[in-house]
Each structure stands twice: as structure tokens, then as C-alpha cells.
Amino acid sequence: MPRSEQTERNKSLAGNVERLHFLRILFIHRSPMDIERCLHELRRVGFTVSSDVVMTPQQFTDLVGSQCFDLILAEYPSPNWQGAGVLDRLRQLKKAIPVIFLVHCVKRETVAELILKGGCDCIEIGSISHLPVAIHRAQEEKKLRDERDRAEKDLGRSEARYRALAGNLNYGICLCDLDGKFLDVNDAMVSMLGYTSKEDLLTVNLKRDIIQDLAKCEQLFEQSGEGRLMNPVEMNWTRKDHATLKVHLSGQAVVSGQGDLNAYELIAEDVTKQRELECRLRKLAASDPLTGLANYRHLVDVLDKEIKRSERTSREFAVLLFDLDGLKVLNDRYGHMTGSQALCRVADVLSFCCRDIDTASRFGGDEFALVLPETSTQAANLVARRICDSVAHDGKGPTLSISVGAAVYPHDGENIESLLSAADTAMYSMKAEGASAALSKQVAPGR
């Protein structure tokens, strides 16, 4: 991450201290010095911190079972834990506590494995200034997940609950005939659909004027039988102001004394905000905040899915790794804002050159990755050259250059680690050749 971006994030955290709650941290770590560095960095940006330290799995189990923690900072690797054992132990204890690993010069592939297993992030001890941002993000993600889970628990319904909700102001209740004409509605339904009165809404037809998806409409209304609950369905409705409303709908058929179906009783829950919350959570978890590209965590997920898909279809795919040449020089000469803009320029080119099925991501501070499904080595090399040329001639200043390396599954590797390693080796080989060529030009006049 560029220094300017990290600095701005830390300033943002420090400037909003009032929004940071008390933070209870459990360290799984052997080094008091590293623990103190973490605590110092967090207090510096405004966190109020209380901490405990354990080293063995048994100490961890005892403390987590008896006390509450907001976050776990775990040393990796640790002589007392096998792999990412802390994540397995948390699952056994049924504790949803975010875990950030504190690492020393581990491979990117190891970071990918830890994230796939459920870790929130990995922070190098040598780059501990990144820790406050990682913790803030982990807290936000947990908050959104908790809100989503609470909302989803409300989706379960039973006939008894349906009857109890008839006068509830939080759920829209209506009675309509077989053609969709409203026969009766409660106040919540009137408010949900943006009408001014019951009389106003009773002039509207549910099937014709409100339900947008006719297939889902038929799915809902095709069921019948006295006292039989309909299978719930989620669909889009149209409000009076033409805005779209996402609704979770369920109900039951109403039959006459002679056994004829003559109406439907329906209960509607507005889940628009819940779906927006889920979308926001997915975006937060999968995107890089500076460039808008996929982040490293999402890249790992995509590679994992592509490998599984290729195992089924026997079709190869390619991974391209890009490195922005001379980012430090750009930062020193033009300032960190220009450096951040340079990263965004590379991201724009990657997005422009992508197909819908491709995934562009920010791989690291000045590195990017592009996953190309169903792409051969030759095609991948063509894409790489086109991207390098587009970056160099994007019409903006200062002029940029990037190094690139390609790896194709399964020829260059059959798992995430080997693929990224092959692409990384190829990329740095290109970077070394470029540096050698530049040096030759500098010494040529003296020959």
C-alpha cells in the first residue's frame, strides 16, 4: 500500500476517535516487544485497548470460553500451533471473533491460504502501521455480518406467526382475489407501497401493477389448498412513485365453505435495505478501496474457483501479474498523490482491457493480477503486451511502465501457490531484463 494512502487512512481513524469503541484484544504471541508495538500503534490512532496474552491452545480455549474479545492477533507461524489452528479452535468453540495474523516475511501463497481458511488479514510485523486500518476493516465487516445474520433470522415464518402479524405495522398484510385485485390491506402495506390511503391502494391490481416478475408471480399463486402455506418467494415490487422494492412474500390460499379457492392472504416484508446491506458487505470484502478492483482476498477465491472449474472441464486459464515500475521514484519525485494516481491509471487500463468473465485485482502495494478464464499461453501473452502498451500510452503524465509475468493452468502450476509463483518469477525476470537494458543504455556512450 502506498505510504500516502496508509497515512490518509490512519488520519481518518485518528480524526474519528469518537466512533471507535473500546477494543478488547487477545494476543497469541511469544514476543512482548511485538505486542507492545501493536498496542502503541493502535493507541496512537485513538483506539482504547485492553489486552490479554496466551501462547498455548489450552490457554486460548480457557480464556475465550470465559471472556469476550473483539479481536484476536495471532503470531504466524507459531511453535505451539499447527498451521492456522486458531481458526479451527474458534470454529469448535463456535466463536465468531475476527483473527488477524501477525507474520514475518511469509509467502503470498501462505497469506492466501490463511485468508481462505477464514483469517481477516495478515500484517507484516515490519509494516505494523497497516494494523489500525486492518482492524477497522475487520470490525466493519463483522458488524455488517452480524446485522445481516440478525435480519436473516427474521425470515423464518409459520402459520401461527402469520396470524399474529395481521395487525403488525412492520409487515404488509393483504387479501386479494384470484386475479390479483386487492380486497383488503393493512396500514403497513399502504405505507410500504407509498400510497396515501387504503382506498387508494384498493384500486390497484397486485399482479398487473405491482409485481414485476410474472414468472415469480405465477410461482406464488399456483399453489392452493385450505390452510396450506405457500412457499415463500422473493420478488421486486413497484411502488406508487415507480421505485423498486424488494419483498419477501409468503401466505396461504383461502377457500370457501364449498372448498373452492377464492382468495389469497399474503404477508410481505420489505427486505430492500437488507439486500443493500448484503451487497455492501460483499463489496467491502471483495474490493480494493483505492482502485476499485478486486482485492487479494477475492483474487484467491477466483483462482480457487477457476482451478475447480478447470478440473471439471479440462480447459486451461491464465494468470497475469503486473508490477508498476519505479513507484518509489514516482512518489519521491512527484509526491504520493501522483503515485496513488498512477496505481489508479493502471487499474483503469486493466478494467478497460477485461472481458466480463475476467477478474482484475490489486495484488499488492504496486502489483496487480488478472485472471483470464479459458485462455492459452499465446493469448495471455497477447493480452499482456496490449496492457503494457496501453499503460505506456494512456495519454497521461508522467509516463508509466509495467512489468508482467504469465502463468497458465495446469502447465505452469496445478494450485494457487505454484501458479502465482510461476507468474511472479516471470514478472521479475522481465523487470530484471528491463533494468539491465536501461543500464546498458547509460554506459553505452563510454564504450
Coordinates of C-alpha atoms in Angstrom, one line a residue:
M1 CA 0.0 0.0 0.0
P2 CA 1.4 3.5 -0.9
R3 CA 2.5 5.5 2.1
S4 CA 0.2 8.3 1.3
E5 CA -2.8 6.0 1.2
Q6 CA -1.9 4.4 4.5
T7 CA -1.3 7.9 6.1
E8 CA -4.7 9.2 5.0
R9 CA -6.4 6.1 6.4
N10 CA -4.7 6.4 9.7
K11 CA -5.6 10.1 9.8
S12 CA -9.2 9.2 9.1
L13 CA -9.1 6.8 12.0
A14 CA -7.5 9.3 14.3
G15 CA -9.9 12.0 13.3
N16 CA -12.9 9.9 14.2
V17 CA -11.9 8.7 17.7
E18 CA -15.4 9.1 19.0
R19 CA -16.6 6.4 16.7
L20 CA -14.0 3.8 17.9
H21 CA -15.4 1.7 20.7
F22 CA -13.3 0.1 23.4
L23 CA -11.3 -2.7 21.9
R24 CA -10.5 -6.0 23.8
I25 CA -7.7 -7.9 22.1
L26 CA -6.4 -11.4 22.7
F27 CA -2.8 -11.9 21.6
I28 CA -1.4 -15.3 20.7
H29 CA 2.2 -14.3 20.6
R30 CA 5.6 -15.0 22.2
S31 CA 7.2 -11.6 21.8
P32 CA 6.4 -8.9 24.4
M33 CA 8.2 -6.4 22.1
D34 CA 6.0 -7.1 19.1
I35 CA 2.9 -7.0 21.3
E36 CA 3.9 -3.6 22.7
R37 CA 4.5 -2.3 19.1
C38 CA 1.0 -3.3 18.2
L39 CA -0.6 -1.7 21.2
H40 CA 1.4 1.5 20.7
E41 CA 0.3 1.8 17.1
L42 CA -3.4 1.3 18.0
R43 CA -3.3 3.8 20.8
R44 CA -1.6 6.3 18.6
V45 CA -4.6 6.4 16.2
G46 CA -7.1 6.6 19.0
F47 CA -8.1 3.1 19.9
T48 CA -8.7 2.4 23.6
V49 CA -7.2 -1.1 24.1
S50 CA -7.3 -3.8 26.7
S51 CA -5.4 -7.0 26.0
D52 CA -4.6 -10.5 27.2
V53 CA -1.8 -12.8 26.1
V54 CA -1.9 -16.6 25.6
M55 CA 0.5 -19.0 23.9
T56 CA -0.9 -22.5 24.0
P57 CA -4.2 -23.9 22.6
Q58 CA -5.4 -24.8 26.1
Q59 CA -4.7 -21.3 27.5
F60 CA -6.6 -20.0 24.4
T61 CA -9.6 -22.3 24.9
D62 CA -9.9 -21.4 28.6
L63 CA -9.7 -17.7 28.1
V64 CA -12.0 -17.5 25.1
G65 CA -14.5 -19.7 26.8
S66 CA -14.7 -17.4 29.9
Q67 CA -14.2 -13.9 28.4
C68 CA -15.3 -11.8 25.5
F69 CA -12.9 -10.4 22.9
D70 CA -13.3 -8.1 19.9
L71 CA -10.3 -9.3 18.0
I72 CA -7.5 -11.9 18.0
L73 CA -4.0 -11.1 16.9
A74 CA -2.1 -14.3 16.3
E75 CA 1.6 -14.9 15.6
Y76 CA 2.2 -16.9 12.5
P77 CA 3.9 -19.3 12.3
S78 CA 3.8 -20.3 16.0
P79 CA 5.6 -23.3 17.6
N80 CA 2.6 -24.0 19.8
W81 CA 0.0 -24.1 16.9
Q82 CA -0.2 -26.2 13.8
G83 CA -0.9 -24.1 10.8
A84 CA -3.9 -21.8 11.2
G85 CA -5.1 -23.9 14.2
V86 CA -6.6 -20.8 16.0
L87 CA -9.3 -20.7 13.2
D88 CA -10.2 -24.4 13.7
R89 CA -10.3 -23.9 17.5
L90 CA -12.7 -20.9 17.1
R91 CA -15.0 -22.9 14.9
Q92 CA -15.0 -25.7 17.5
L93 CA -15.9 -23.1 20.2
K94 CA -18.5 -21.5 17.9
K95 CA -17.0 -18.1 18.5
A96 CA -17.1 -15.5 15.7
I97 CA -14.1 -13.4 16.6
P98 CA -12.1 -11.8 13.8
V99 CA -8.5 -13.1 13.5
I100 CA -5.6 -11.1 12.1
F101 CA -2.3 -12.9 11.7
L102 CA 1.0 -11.1 12.6
V103 CA 3.6 -12.6 10.2
H104 CA 7.3 -12.4 9.4
C105 CA 8.2 -12.4 5.7
V106 CA 5.7 -15.2 4.7
K107 CA 4.9 -16.0 1.1
R108 CA 1.9 -14.6 -0.6
E109 CA 0.6 -18.1 -1.1
T110 CA 0.7 -18.6 2.6
V111 CA -1.3 -15.4 3.1
A112 CA -3.8 -16.7 0.5
E113 CA -4.2 -20.0 2.4
L114 CA -4.8 -18.2 5.8
I115 CA -7.4 -15.9 4.2
L116 CA -9.2 -18.9 2.5
K117 CA -9.4 -20.6 5.9
G118 CA -11.1 -17.6 7.4
G119 CA -8.4 -15.1 8.6
C120 CA -9.4 -11.5 8.2
D121 CA -5.9 -10.3 7.2
C122 CA -2.2 -10.8 7.5
I123 CA 0.1 -7.9 8.7
E124 CA 3.8 -8.0 8.5
I125 CA 5.4 -7.0 11.8
G126 CA 7.7 -4.7 9.8
S127 CA 4.7 -2.9 8.5
I128 CA 2.7 -2.6 11.7
S129 CA 1.4 0.8 10.7
H130 CA -1.1 -1.1 8.5
L131 CA -2.6 -2.7 11.6
P132 CA -5.2 0.0 12.5
V133 CA -6.7 0.0 9.0
A134 CA -6.9 -3.8 9.0
I135 CA -8.6 -3.8 12.4
H136 CA -11.1 -1.1 11.4
R137 CA -12.0 -3.1 8.3
A138 CA -12.4 -6.3 10.3
Q139 CA -14.7 -4.6 12.7
E140 CA -16.8 -3.1 10.0
E141 CA -17.1 -6.5 8.2
K142 CA -18.1 -8.2 11.4
K143 CA -20.7 -5.5 12.2
L144 CA -22.2 -6.0 8.7
R145 CA -22.2 -9.8 9.0
D146 CA -23.9 -9.6 12.4
E147 CA -26.6 -7.2 11.1
R148 CA -27.2 -9.5 8.1
D149 CA -27.5 -12.6 10.3
R150 CA -29.9 -10.9 12.6
A151 CA -32.0 -9.8 9.6
E152 CA -32.0 -13.3 8.1
K153 CA -33.2 -14.9 11.3
D154 CA -36.4 -12.9 10.8
L155 CA -37.2 -14.7 7.5
G156 CA -38.5 -17.9 9.1
R157 CA -42.3 -18.0 9.3
S158 CA -45.0 -20.3 10.5
E159 CA -48.8 -20.2 10.2
A160 CA -49.2 -19.2 13.8
R161 CA -46.8 -16.3 13.3
Y162 CA -48.7 -15.3 10.1
R163 CA -51.9 -15.0 12.1
A164 CA -50.2 -13.0 14.8
L165 CA -48.9 -10.5 12.3
A166 CA -52.2 -9.5 10.8
G167 CA -52.2 -6.2 12.8
N168 CA -48.5 -5.7 12.8
L169 CA -47.3 -2.3 11.5
N170 CA -43.9 -3.7 10.3
Y171 CA -45.3 -6.3 7.8
G172 CA -47.6 -5.6 4.9
I173 CA -50.7 -7.8 5.0
C174 CA -53.3 -8.1 2.2
L175 CA -56.2 -10.1 0.9
C176 CA -56.5 -10.4 -2.9
D177 CA -58.7 -12.3 -5.2
L178 CA -57.5 -14.8 -7.8
D179 CA -56.9 -12.1 -10.4
G180 CA -54.8 -10.1 -8.0
K181 CA -57.3 -7.4 -7.1
F182 CA -56.8 -6.1 -3.5
L183 CA -59.8 -6.9 -1.3
D184 CA -58.2 -5.7 2.0
V185 CA -54.9 -4.3 3.1
N186 CA -53.4 -3.2 6.4
D187 CA -51.7 0.2 7.1
A188 CA -48.2 -1.2 6.7
M189 CA -48.9 -2.4 3.2
V190 CA -50.3 1.1 2.3
S191 CA -47.1 2.7 3.7
M192 CA -44.8 0.1 2.1
L193 CA -46.1 0.8 -1.4
G194 CA -46.2 4.6 -1.0
Y195 CA -50.0 5.1 -1.2
T196 CA -51.9 7.7 0.7
S197 CA -54.8 5.6 1.9
K198 CA -56.3 2.1 1.9
E199 CA -58.9 3.3 -0.6
D200 CA -56.2 4.5 -2.9
L201 CA -54.3 1.1 -2.8
L202 CA -57.5 -0.9 -3.2
T203 CA -57.9 0.5 -6.7
V204 CA -54.6 -1.2 -7.7
N205 CA -54.1 -4.8 -9.0
L206 CA -51.3 -6.7 -7.3
K207 CA -50.4 -8.9 -10.3
R208 CA -50.7 -6.3 -13.0
D209 CA -49.5 -3.1 -11.3
I210 CA -47.1 -4.1 -8.6
I211 CA -45.4 -7.5 -9.1
Q212 CA -42.6 -7.0 -11.7
D213 CA -41.7 -10.7 -12.3
L214 CA -44.6 -12.6 -13.8
A215 CA -42.9 -15.9 -13.5
K216 CA -42.4 -15.5 -9.8
C217 CA -46.0 -14.2 -9.6
E218 CA -47.2 -17.5 -11.0
Q219 CA -44.9 -19.4 -8.7
L220 CA -46.6 -17.8 -5.8
F221 CA -50.2 -18.0 -6.9
E222 CA -50.2 -21.5 -8.4
Q223 CA -50.5 -23.2 -5.0
S224 CA -53.8 -23.9 -3.4
G225 CA -55.4 -25.9 -0.6
E226 CA -57.1 -24.8 2.6
G227 CA -54.8 -23.8 5.3
R228 CA -51.7 -24.6 3.2
L229 CA -48.9 -22.2 3.5
M230 CA -47.3 -21.0 0.2
N231 CA -43.6 -21.5 -0.4
P232 CA -42.0 -18.1 0.3
V233 CA -40.6 -16.2 -2.7
E234 CA -38.6 -13.0 -3.0
M235 CA -39.5 -10.6 -5.8
N236 CA -39.4 -7.0 -6.9
W237 CA -42.5 -4.8 -6.5
T238 CA -43.2 -1.4 -7.9
R239 CA -44.2 1.4 -5.5
K240 CA -46.6 4.2 -6.5
D241 CA -43.6 6.5 -7.1
H242 CA -42.2 3.8 -9.5
A243 CA -39.3 3.0 -7.2
T244 CA -38.4 -0.7 -6.9
L245 CA -39.0 -2.6 -3.6
K246 CA -37.5 -6.0 -2.8
V247 CA -40.1 -8.0 -0.9
H248 CA -40.1 -11.4 0.8
L249 CA -43.6 -12.7 0.3
S250 CA -45.5 -15.7 1.8
G251 CA -49.0 -16.5 2.6
Q252 CA -51.8 -19.0 2.1
A253 CA -54.8 -19.8 0.0
V254 CA -58.3 -19.1 1.2
V255 CA -61.1 -21.4 0.2
S256 CA -64.8 -21.1 0.5
G257 CA -67.1 -23.3 2.6
Q258 CA -67.6 -25.5 -0.6
G259 CA -63.9 -26.0 -0.9
D260 CA -63.4 -23.6 -3.8
L261 CA -60.3 -21.4 -3.9
N262 CA -61.4 -17.8 -3.9
A263 CA -58.6 -15.6 -2.5
Y264 CA -55.1 -15.4 -1.1
E265 CA -53.9 -14.0 2.2
L266 CA -50.3 -12.6 1.8
I267 CA -47.7 -11.2 4.1
A268 CA -44.9 -9.0 2.7
E269 CA -41.7 -8.0 4.3
D270 CA -39.6 -5.2 2.8
V271 CA -36.1 -6.6 2.5
T272 CA -34.6 -3.8 0.3
K273 CA -32.3 -2.5 3.0
Q274 CA -31.2 -6.0 3.9
R275 CA -30.2 -6.8 0.4
E276 CA -28.4 -3.4 0.1
L277 CA -26.5 -4.3 3.3
E278 CA -25.5 -7.7 1.9
C279 CA -24.3 -6.0 -1.3
R280 CA -22.3 -3.5 0.7
L281 CA -20.8 -6.3 2.7
R282 CA -19.8 -8.3 -0.4
K283 CA -18.3 -5.2 -2.0
L284 CA -16.4 -4.3 1.2
A285 CA -15.0 -7.8 1.5
A286 CA -14.0 -8.1 -2.2
S287 CA -12.7 -4.7 -3.4
D288 CA -9.6 -2.6 -3.1
P289 CA -10.6 0.8 -1.7
L290 CA -8.1 2.8 -3.7
T291 CA -8.5 1.3 -7.2
G292 CA -11.9 -0.3 -7.0
L293 CA -10.5 -3.6 -8.4
A294 CA -10.9 -6.9 -6.6
N295 CA -8.7 -7.2 -3.6
Y296 CA -6.3 -10.1 -2.8
R297 CA -8.9 -12.0 -0.8
H298 CA -11.3 -12.0 -3.8
L299 CA -8.4 -12.9 -6.2
V300 CA -7.7 -16.0 -4.1
D301 CA -11.4 -17.0 -4.2
V302 CA -11.5 -16.6 -8.0
L303 CA -8.4 -18.7 -8.5
D304 CA -9.8 -21.4 -6.3
K305 CA -13.0 -21.5 -8.3
E306 CA -11.1 -21.4 -11.7
I307 CA -9.0 -24.4 -10.7
K308 CA -12.1 -26.4 -9.6
R309 CA -13.8 -25.4 -12.9
S310 CA -10.8 -26.4 -15.0
E311 CA -10.6 -29.7 -13.2
R312 CA -14.2 -30.4 -14.4
T313 CA -13.9 -29.0 -17.9
S314 CA -10.1 -29.6 -18.7
R315 CA -9.9 -26.1 -20.0
E316 CA -6.9 -24.0 -19.2
F317 CA -6.8 -20.5 -17.8
A318 CA -4.1 -17.8 -17.4
V319 CA -2.9 -15.6 -14.6
L320 CA -1.1 -12.4 -15.3
L321 CA 0.9 -10.5 -12.6
F322 CA 1.8 -6.9 -13.2
D323 CA 4.2 -4.6 -11.3
L324 CA 4.2 -0.8 -11.7
D325 CA 7.9 0.0 -12.4
G326 CA 9.5 2.7 -10.3
L327 CA 6.6 3.6 -7.9
K328 CA 9.1 4.8 -5.3
V329 CA 10.7 7.1 -7.8
L330 CA 7.3 8.5 -8.7
N331 CA 6.5 9.1 -5.1
D332 CA 9.8 10.8 -4.4
R333 CA 9.8 12.9 -7.5
Y334 CA 6.1 13.9 -7.9
G335 CA 4.6 13.1 -4.5
H336 CA 2.5 10.3 -3.1
M337 CA -0.7 11.6 -4.6
T338 CA 0.8 11.1 -8.1
G339 CA 1.9 7.7 -7.0
S340 CA -1.7 6.8 -6.0
Q341 CA -3.0 8.2 -9.3
A342 CA -0.5 6.1 -11.1
L343 CA -1.9 3.0 -9.4
C344 CA -5.4 4.0 -10.5
R345 CA -4.3 4.6 -14.1
V346 CA -3.0 1.0 -14.2
A347 CA -6.3 -0.2 -12.7
D348 CA -8.3 1.7 -15.3
V349 CA -6.3 0.1 -18.1
L350 CA -6.9 -3.4 -16.6
S351 CA -10.6 -2.7 -16.3
F352 CA -10.9 -1.5 -19.9
C353 CA -9.0 -4.5 -21.3
C354 CA -11.0 -7.0 -19.3
R355 CA -13.8 -9.2 -20.6
D356 CA -16.8 -9.8 -18.5
I357 CA -15.5 -13.2 -17.4
D358 CA -12.0 -11.8 -16.4
T359 CA -11.1 -10.7 -12.9
A360 CA -8.7 -7.8 -12.4
S361 CA -7.3 -7.3 -8.9
R362 CA -4.8 -5.3 -6.9
F363 CA -2.4 -8.0 -5.9
G364 CA -0.2 -5.9 -3.5
G365 CA 1.0 -2.4 -3.0
D366 CA 2.2 -1.8 -6.6
E367 CA 1.3 -5.2 -8.0
F368 CA -1.8 -6.2 -9.9
A369 CA -3.2 -9.5 -11.2
L370 CA -5.5 -10.5 -14.0
V371 CA -7.3 -13.9 -14.2
L372 CA -8.2 -14.9 -17.7
P373 CA -10.6 -17.9 -17.9
E374 CA -10.3 -20.2 -21.0
T375 CA -7.1 -18.5 -22.1
S376 CA -4.0 -20.2 -23.6
T377 CA -0.3 -19.1 -23.2
Q378 CA -0.3 -17.4 -26.6
A379 CA -3.5 -15.5 -25.9
A380 CA -2.3 -14.5 -22.5
N381 CA 0.9 -13.1 -23.9
L382 CA -1.1 -11.0 -26.4
V383 CA -3.2 -9.6 -23.6
A384 CA -0.1 -8.8 -21.5
R385 CA 1.5 -6.9 -24.4
R386 CA -1.7 -5.0 -25.1
I387 CA -2.0 -3.9 -21.5
C388 CA 1.7 -2.9 -21.2
D389 CA 1.3 -0.8 -24.4
S390 CA -2.0 0.8 -23.1
V391 CA -0.4 1.8 -19.8
A392 CA 2.6 3.3 -21.5
H393 CA 0.4 5.3 -23.9
D394 CA -2.6 6.2 -21.8
G395 CA -2.2 9.9 -22.7
K396 CA -1.5 11.0 -19.1
G397 CA 1.7 12.0 -17.3
P398 CA 4.1 11.0 -16.0
T399 CA 4.7 8.1 -18.4
L400 CA 4.3 4.7 -16.8
S401 CA 5.7 1.3 -17.5
I402 CA 4.8 -2.1 -16.0
S403 CA 6.4 -5.5 -15.9
V404 CA 4.3 -8.6 -16.4
G405 CA 4.6 -12.3 -15.9
A406 CA 2.2 -15.0 -17.1
A407 CA 1.3 -18.5 -15.8
V408 CA -1.2 -20.9 -17.4
Y409 CA -3.1 -23.7 -15.5
P410 CA -2.2 -26.5 -15.5
H411 CA 1.1 -26.2 -17.5
D412 CA 2.8 -23.8 -15.1
G413 CA 1.1 -25.0 -11.8
E414 CA -1.8 -27.0 -10.5
N415 CA -2.6 -25.0 -7.4
I416 CA -2.7 -21.3 -6.4
E417 CA 0.7 -21.3 -4.8
S418 CA 2.5 -22.7 -7.9
L419 CA 0.6 -20.6 -10.3
L420 CA 1.4 -17.3 -8.5
S421 CA 5.0 -18.4 -8.0
A422 CA 5.4 -19.1 -11.7
A423 CA 3.8 -15.8 -12.7
D424 CA 5.8 -13.9 -10.1
T425 CA 9.1 -15.4 -11.3
A426 CA 8.3 -14.5 -14.9
M427 CA 7.4 -10.9 -13.9
Y428 CA 10.6 -10.3 -12.1
S429 CA 12.6 -11.8 -14.9
M430 CA 11.0 -9.2 -17.2
K431 CA 11.7 -6.5 -14.7
A432 CA 15.4 -7.6 -14.4
E433 CA 15.7 -7.6 -18.2
G434 CA 14.3 -4.0 -18.3
A435 CA 16.7 -2.8 -15.6
S436 CA 19.7 -4.5 -17.5
A437 CA 18.6 -2.8 -20.8
A438 CA 18.4 0.6 -19.1
L439 CA 21.9 0.2 -17.6
S440 CA 23.3 -0.7 -21.0
K441 CA 21.9 2.5 -22.4
Q442 CA 23.5 4.5 -19.7
V443 CA 27.0 3.1 -20.1
A444 CA 26.9 2.8 -23.9
P445 CA 28.4 6.2 -24.7
G446 CA 31.5 5.4 -22.7
R447 CA 32.3 2.3 -24.7

